[in-house]
Amino acid sequence: EVQLVESGGGLVKPGGSLRLSCTASGFTFSNAWMDWVRQAPGKGLEWVGRIKSKTDGGTTDYAAPVKGRFTISRDDSKNTLFLQMNSLKTEDTAVYYCTTADVGAWGQGTLVTVSS
Amino acid sequence: QAVVTQEPSLTVSPGGTVTLTCGSSTGAVTSGHYPYWFQQKPGQAPTTLIYDINKKHSWTPARFSGSLLGGKAALTLSGAQPEDEAEYYCLLSYSGARPVFGGGTKLTVL
């Protein structure tokens, strides 16, 4: 069974940092391009960023609102995707999902709240 | 950045047929945009219904189909069921640029 499980969300003050994790199972994680997508309360889906598989270069790309503040990485030996979020702003408050188009899977999401 | 447009809301009768569309501010949607369609029910994570215009996953009900229609990507629901009431999002990929979600269509089955 394909599964993505996010963790690491929580309450953080503006300017703070948080690292999200996404553990994958049921498919060949190392071959997959992985995305982070977020959803602010009551709003639509917003693409955050992507990391390609190492065989495709392992490069990353980010949406403009998070570029320079967020970093996506992966540990293929642990089937885990990461999202390092720095200099957090109140507008980063959202449920963060990891997803992969390769197998059409989504995690259940983890809530990040940025508030003083 | 491109803007992807969807109908904010649509209503369909049980058993009826409805088509949701997904347009791009840059022009006609083509196969090169690799359109995706996602379904999201309240309080749940999204699920992927359609990818690459019209390809389905094993869990996609047969009553859903994807196509290109009049310069847009389209999701057609034939034989709507009460459980199809949800928010539907499309996603378009842009060569050399980041993928963009549409704003979503709230589908009511009534």
mmCIF file with all atom_site columns, N, CA and C in Angstrom, chain A residues 7 16 30 42 55 58 65 68 74 91 94 104:
data_model
loop_
_atom_site.group_PDB
_atom_site.id
_atom_site.type_symbol
_atom_site.label_atom_id
_atom_site.label_alt_id
_atom_site.label_comp_id
_atom_site.label_asym_id
_atom_site.label_entity_id
_atom_site.label_seq_id
_atom_site.pdbx_PDB_ins_code
_atom_site.Cartn_x
_atom_site.Cartn_y
_atom_site.Cartn_z
_atom_site.occupancy
_atom_site.B_iso_or_equiv
_atom_site.pdbx_formal_charge
_atom_site.auth_seq_id
_atom_site.auth_comp_id
_atom_site.auth_asym_id
_atom_site.auth_atom_id
_atom_site.pdbx_PDB_model_num
ATOM 1  N N  . SER A 1 7   ? 5.077   14.737 9.269   1.00 0.00 ? 7   SER A N  1
ATOM 2  C CA . SER A 1 7   ? 5.206   15.042 10.692  1.00 0.00 ? 7   SER A CA 1
ATOM 3  C C  . SER A 1 7   ? 6.030   16.318 10.838  1.00 0.00 ? 7   SER A C  1
ATOM 4  N N  . GLY A 1 16  ? 10.667  32.347 13.094  1.00 0.00 ? 16  GLY A N  1
ATOM 5  C CA . GLY A 1 16  ? 11.193  31.069 13.544  1.00 0.00 ? 16  GLY A CA 1
ATOM 6  C C  . GLY A 1 16  ? 11.375  30.074 12.419  1.00 0.00 ? 16  GLY A C  1
ATOM 7  N N  . SER A 1 30  ? 13.082  6.465  -4.152  1.00 0.00 ? 30  SER A N  1
ATOM 8  C CA . SER A 1 30  ? 14.276  7.061  -4.745  1.00 0.00 ? 30  SER A CA 1
ATOM 9  C C  . SER A 1 30  ? 14.053  7.471  -6.205  1.00 0.00 ? 30  SER A C  1
ATOM 10 N N  . GLY A 1 42  ? -9.146  27.599 4.968   1.00 0.00 ? 42  GLY A N  1
ATOM 11 C CA . GLY A 1 42  ? -10.249 28.066 4.138   1.00 0.00 ? 42  GLY A CA 1
ATOM 12 C C  . GLY A 1 42  ? -9.871  28.452 2.725   1.00 0.00 ? 42  GLY A C  1
ATOM 13 N N  . THR A 1 55  ? 18.470  10.468 -9.855  1.00 0.00 ? 55  THR A N  1
ATOM 14 C CA . THR A 1 55  ? 18.793  10.057 -11.223 1.00 0.00 ? 55  THR A CA 1
ATOM 15 C C  . THR A 1 55  ? 18.413  11.122 -12.239 1.00 0.00 ? 55  THR A C  1
ATOM 16 N N  . GLY A 1 58  ? 18.303  15.484 -9.002  1.00 0.00 ? 58  GLY A N  1
ATOM 17 C CA . GLY A 1 58  ? 18.059  15.853 -7.605  1.00 0.00 ? 58  GLY A CA 1
ATOM 18 C C  . GLY A 1 58  ? 17.850  17.331 -7.371  1.00 0.00 ? 58  GLY A C  1
ATOM 19 N N  . PRO A 1 65  ? 6.792   32.739 -3.291  1.00 0.00 ? 65  PRO A N  1
ATOM 20 C CA . PRO A 1 65  ? 6.627   33.215 -1.898  1.00 0.00 ? 65  PRO A CA 1
ATOM 21 C C  . PRO A 1 65  ? 7.559   32.551 -0.883  1.00 0.00 ? 65  PRO A C  1
ATOM 22 N N  . GLY A 1 68  ? 14.139  30.995 -1.176  1.00 0.00 ? 68  GLY A N  1
ATOM 23 C CA . GLY A 1 68  ? 15.125  31.644 -0.322  1.00 0.00 ? 68  GLY A CA 1
ATOM 24 C C  . GLY A 1 68  ? 14.888  31.433 1.155   1.00 0.00 ? 68  GLY A C  1
ATOM 25 N N  . ARG A 1 74  ? 16.000  15.373 0.564   1.00 0.00 ? 74  ARG A N  1
ATOM 26 C CA . ARG A 1 74  ? 15.514  13.996 0.664   1.00 0.00 ? 74  ARG A CA 1
ATOM 27 C C  . ARG A 1 74  ? 16.623  13.087 1.153   1.00 0.00 ? 74  ARG A C  1
ATOM 28 N N  . GLU A 1 91  ? 1.754   34.406 7.100   1.00 0.00 ? 91  GLU A N  1
ATOM 29 C CA . GLU A 1 91  ? 1.083   33.910 5.889   1.00 0.00 ? 91  GLU A CA 1
ATOM 30 C C  . GLU A 1 91  ? 1.544   32.510 5.475   1.00 0.00 ? 91  GLU A C  1
ATOM 31 N N  . ALA A 1 94  ? -0.562  27.107 7.386   1.00 0.00 ? 94  ALA A N  1
ATOM 32 C CA . ALA A 1 94  ? -1.256  26.234 6.430   1.00 0.00 ? 94  ALA A CA 1
ATOM 33 C C  . ALA A 1 94  ? -1.093  24.782 6.853   1.00 0.00 ? 94  ALA A C  1
ATOM 34 N N  . GLY A 1 104 ? 0.503   9.223  -7.640  1.00 0.00 ? 104 GLY A N  1
ATOM 35 C CA . GLY A 1 104 ? -0.739  9.901  -7.294  1.00 0.00 ? 104 GLY A CA 1
ATOM 36 C C  . GLY A 1 104 ? -1.049  9.944  -5.812  1.00 0.00 ? 104 GLY A C  1
#
